[in-house]
XYZ file of C-alpha atoms in Angstrom:
209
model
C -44.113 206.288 -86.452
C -46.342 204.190 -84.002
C -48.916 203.998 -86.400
C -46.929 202.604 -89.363
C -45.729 200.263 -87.146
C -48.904 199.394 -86.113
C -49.967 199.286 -89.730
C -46.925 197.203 -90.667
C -47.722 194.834 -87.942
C -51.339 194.321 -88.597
C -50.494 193.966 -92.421
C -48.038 191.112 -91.770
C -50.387 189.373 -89.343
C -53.081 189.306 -91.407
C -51.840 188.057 -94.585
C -51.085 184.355 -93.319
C -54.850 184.326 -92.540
C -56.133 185.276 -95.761
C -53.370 182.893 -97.538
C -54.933 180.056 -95.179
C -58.476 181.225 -96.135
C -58.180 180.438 -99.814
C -56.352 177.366 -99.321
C -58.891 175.783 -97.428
C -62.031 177.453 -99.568
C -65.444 175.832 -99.667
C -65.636 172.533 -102.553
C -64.367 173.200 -106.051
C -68.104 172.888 -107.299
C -71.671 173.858 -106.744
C -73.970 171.442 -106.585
C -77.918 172.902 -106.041
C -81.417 171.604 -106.813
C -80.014 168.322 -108.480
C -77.923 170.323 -110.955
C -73.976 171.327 -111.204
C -72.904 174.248 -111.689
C -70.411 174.782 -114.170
C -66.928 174.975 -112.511
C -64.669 177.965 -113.592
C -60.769 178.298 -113.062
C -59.848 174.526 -113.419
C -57.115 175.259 -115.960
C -55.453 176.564 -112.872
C -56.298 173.306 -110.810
C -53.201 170.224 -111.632
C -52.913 168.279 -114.824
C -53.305 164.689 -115.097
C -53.233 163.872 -118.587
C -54.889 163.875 -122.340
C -55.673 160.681 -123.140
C -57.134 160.522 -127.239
C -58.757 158.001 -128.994
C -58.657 159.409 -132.662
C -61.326 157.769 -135.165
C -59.288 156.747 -137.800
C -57.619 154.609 -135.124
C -61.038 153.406 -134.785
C -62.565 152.306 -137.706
C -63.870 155.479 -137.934
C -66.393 155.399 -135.212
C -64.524 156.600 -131.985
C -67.075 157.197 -128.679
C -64.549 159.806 -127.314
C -62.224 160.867 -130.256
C -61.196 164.163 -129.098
C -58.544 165.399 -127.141
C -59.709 165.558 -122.952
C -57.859 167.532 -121.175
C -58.109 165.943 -117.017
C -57.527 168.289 -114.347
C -58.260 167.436 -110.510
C -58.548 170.087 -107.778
C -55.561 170.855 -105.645
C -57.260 169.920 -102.450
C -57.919 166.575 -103.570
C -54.898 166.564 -105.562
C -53.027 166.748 -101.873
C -55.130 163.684 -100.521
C -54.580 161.518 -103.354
C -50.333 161.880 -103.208
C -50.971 161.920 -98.851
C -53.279 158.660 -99.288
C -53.300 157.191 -102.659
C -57.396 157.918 -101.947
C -59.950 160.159 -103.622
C -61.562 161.711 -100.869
C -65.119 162.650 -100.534
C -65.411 166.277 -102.889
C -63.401 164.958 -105.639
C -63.724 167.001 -108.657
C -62.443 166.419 -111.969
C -62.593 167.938 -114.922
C -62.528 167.057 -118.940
C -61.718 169.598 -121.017
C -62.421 168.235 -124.285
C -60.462 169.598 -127.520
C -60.697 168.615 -131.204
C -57.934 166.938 -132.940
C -56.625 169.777 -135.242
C -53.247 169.095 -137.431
C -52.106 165.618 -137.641
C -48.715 167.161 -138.676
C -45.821 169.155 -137.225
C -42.474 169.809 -137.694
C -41.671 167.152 -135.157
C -43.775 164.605 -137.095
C -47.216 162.838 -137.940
C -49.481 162.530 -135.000
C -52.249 163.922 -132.690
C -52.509 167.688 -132.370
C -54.800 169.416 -130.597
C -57.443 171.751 -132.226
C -60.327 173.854 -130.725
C -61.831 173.133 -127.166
C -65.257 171.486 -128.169
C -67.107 170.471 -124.764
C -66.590 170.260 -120.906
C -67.112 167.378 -118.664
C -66.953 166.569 -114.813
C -66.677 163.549 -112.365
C -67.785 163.951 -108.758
C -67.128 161.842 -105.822
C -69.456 162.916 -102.980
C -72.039 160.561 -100.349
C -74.082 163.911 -99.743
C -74.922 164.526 -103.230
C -75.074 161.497 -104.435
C -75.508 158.710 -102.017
C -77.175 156.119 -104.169
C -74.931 156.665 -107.055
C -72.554 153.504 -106.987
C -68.926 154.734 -105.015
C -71.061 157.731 -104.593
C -69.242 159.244 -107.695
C -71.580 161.286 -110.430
C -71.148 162.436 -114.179
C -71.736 165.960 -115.827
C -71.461 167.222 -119.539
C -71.325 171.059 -120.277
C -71.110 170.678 -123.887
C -73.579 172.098 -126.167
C -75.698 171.291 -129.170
C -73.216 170.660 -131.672
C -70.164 171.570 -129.384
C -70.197 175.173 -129.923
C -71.542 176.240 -126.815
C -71.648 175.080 -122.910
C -74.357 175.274 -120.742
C -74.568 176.848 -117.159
C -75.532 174.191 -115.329
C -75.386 170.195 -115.527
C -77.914 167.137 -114.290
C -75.953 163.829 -113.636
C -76.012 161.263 -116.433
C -77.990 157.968 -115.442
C -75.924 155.331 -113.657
C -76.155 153.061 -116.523
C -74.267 155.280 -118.621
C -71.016 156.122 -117.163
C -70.910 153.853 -113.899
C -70.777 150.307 -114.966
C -67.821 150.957 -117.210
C -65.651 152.942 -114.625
C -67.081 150.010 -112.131
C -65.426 147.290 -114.162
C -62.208 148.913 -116.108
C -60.903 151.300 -113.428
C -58.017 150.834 -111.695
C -59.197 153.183 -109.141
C -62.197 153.869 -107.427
C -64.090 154.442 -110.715
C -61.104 156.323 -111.787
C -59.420 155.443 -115.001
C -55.676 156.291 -113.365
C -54.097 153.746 -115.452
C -54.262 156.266 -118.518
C -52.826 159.114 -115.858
C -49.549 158.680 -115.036
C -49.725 161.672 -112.904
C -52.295 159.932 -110.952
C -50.776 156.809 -110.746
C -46.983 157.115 -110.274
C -48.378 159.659 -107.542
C -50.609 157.417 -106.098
C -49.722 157.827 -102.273
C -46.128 158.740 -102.338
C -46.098 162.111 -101.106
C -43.833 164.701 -102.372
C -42.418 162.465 -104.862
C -46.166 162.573 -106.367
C -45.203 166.255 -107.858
C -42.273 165.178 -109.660
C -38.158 165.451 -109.808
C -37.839 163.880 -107.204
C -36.090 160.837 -108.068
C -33.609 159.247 -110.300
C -34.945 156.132 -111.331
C -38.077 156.204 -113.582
C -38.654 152.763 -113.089
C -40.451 152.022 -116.539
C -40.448 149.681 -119.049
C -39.927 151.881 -121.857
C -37.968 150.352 -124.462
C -36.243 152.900 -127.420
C -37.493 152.758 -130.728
C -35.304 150.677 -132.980
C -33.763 148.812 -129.962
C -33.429 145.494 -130.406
């Protein structure tokens, strides 16, 4: 009988300790030798939003007309709604996903397809300390986006950087496409949703006059 109870005891004070452990694991990502490795398990991480900007809403010629799929991890997910701040280890991810159907039984629209590519944004001073807001820009996607590669090298600064510089609303983030990001922008537990009555938009119904 002692030693269940002993057992029992040691089981019970133990398990806070590994809960705590993978809370507060090591950064989201890998970053060795001047290349990223390719983050796995993100699909767990939260979801901020699919932003698409089709091609035939685009003469045709889109830059990013597929589906992306932008998920940040949870321990910077818990900074941003504590501080309204990306802190240093940001991580977030771009799942990128063909547009498939363009109808539904709901309707015409935007329907996603087949996941096509991977892409990541990276906010650290260690790793990249002369990158401007020391944030950094990976793509996974293979040759003809039917495969993704292990590992990543940052994109020049010229090619990402100057346009999240100029157009973001936050710290090179693009949060005004992300509502999750911006309604939750600092306000705590009201950043996770339900929370409160009034949605404070300007929405206006279709048809409305």
């Amino acid at each position: 009988m002692n030693t269940i109870k002993m057992l029992l005891l040691s089981t019970i004070t133990c398990a806070p300790l590994l809960f705590t452990g993978s809370v507060d694991a090591k950064q989201a990502y890998e970053f060795k030798n001047g290349e990223l490795t390719r983050p796995t398990g993100y699909r767990e991480w939260i979801y901020v939003g699919t932003p698409v900007t089709p091609n035939d809403m685009n003469n045709g010629k889109a830059a990013f007309p597929e589906h992306h799929n932008v998920y940040i991890d949870p321990k910077s997910w818990t900074h941003w709604k504590k501080t309204g701040k990306f802190r240093d280890g940001t991580i977030l991810i771009k799942e990128l996903v063909s547009v498939g159907s363009k109808a539904a039984v709901s309707g015409q629209g935007y329907f996603q397809g087949e996941y096509i590519g991977l892409e990541a944004t990276i906010k650290s001073k260690a790793d990249f300390p002369n990158e401007p807001g020391n944030w950094a820009y990976f793509s996974f996607s293979g040759e003809g986006h039917k495969t993704l590669t292990k590992t990543a090298k940052a994109f020049p600064s010229a090619a990402c950087n100057g346009c999240h510089l100029v157009s973001a609303a936050d710290d090179f983030v693009f949060t005004q496409y992300y509502p999750v990001l911006s309604a939750g922008k600092g306000t705590g537990k009201n950043a996770t949703g339900g929370h409160v009555d009034d949605l404070n938009n300007s929405y206006i119904e279709p048809g409305a006059k």
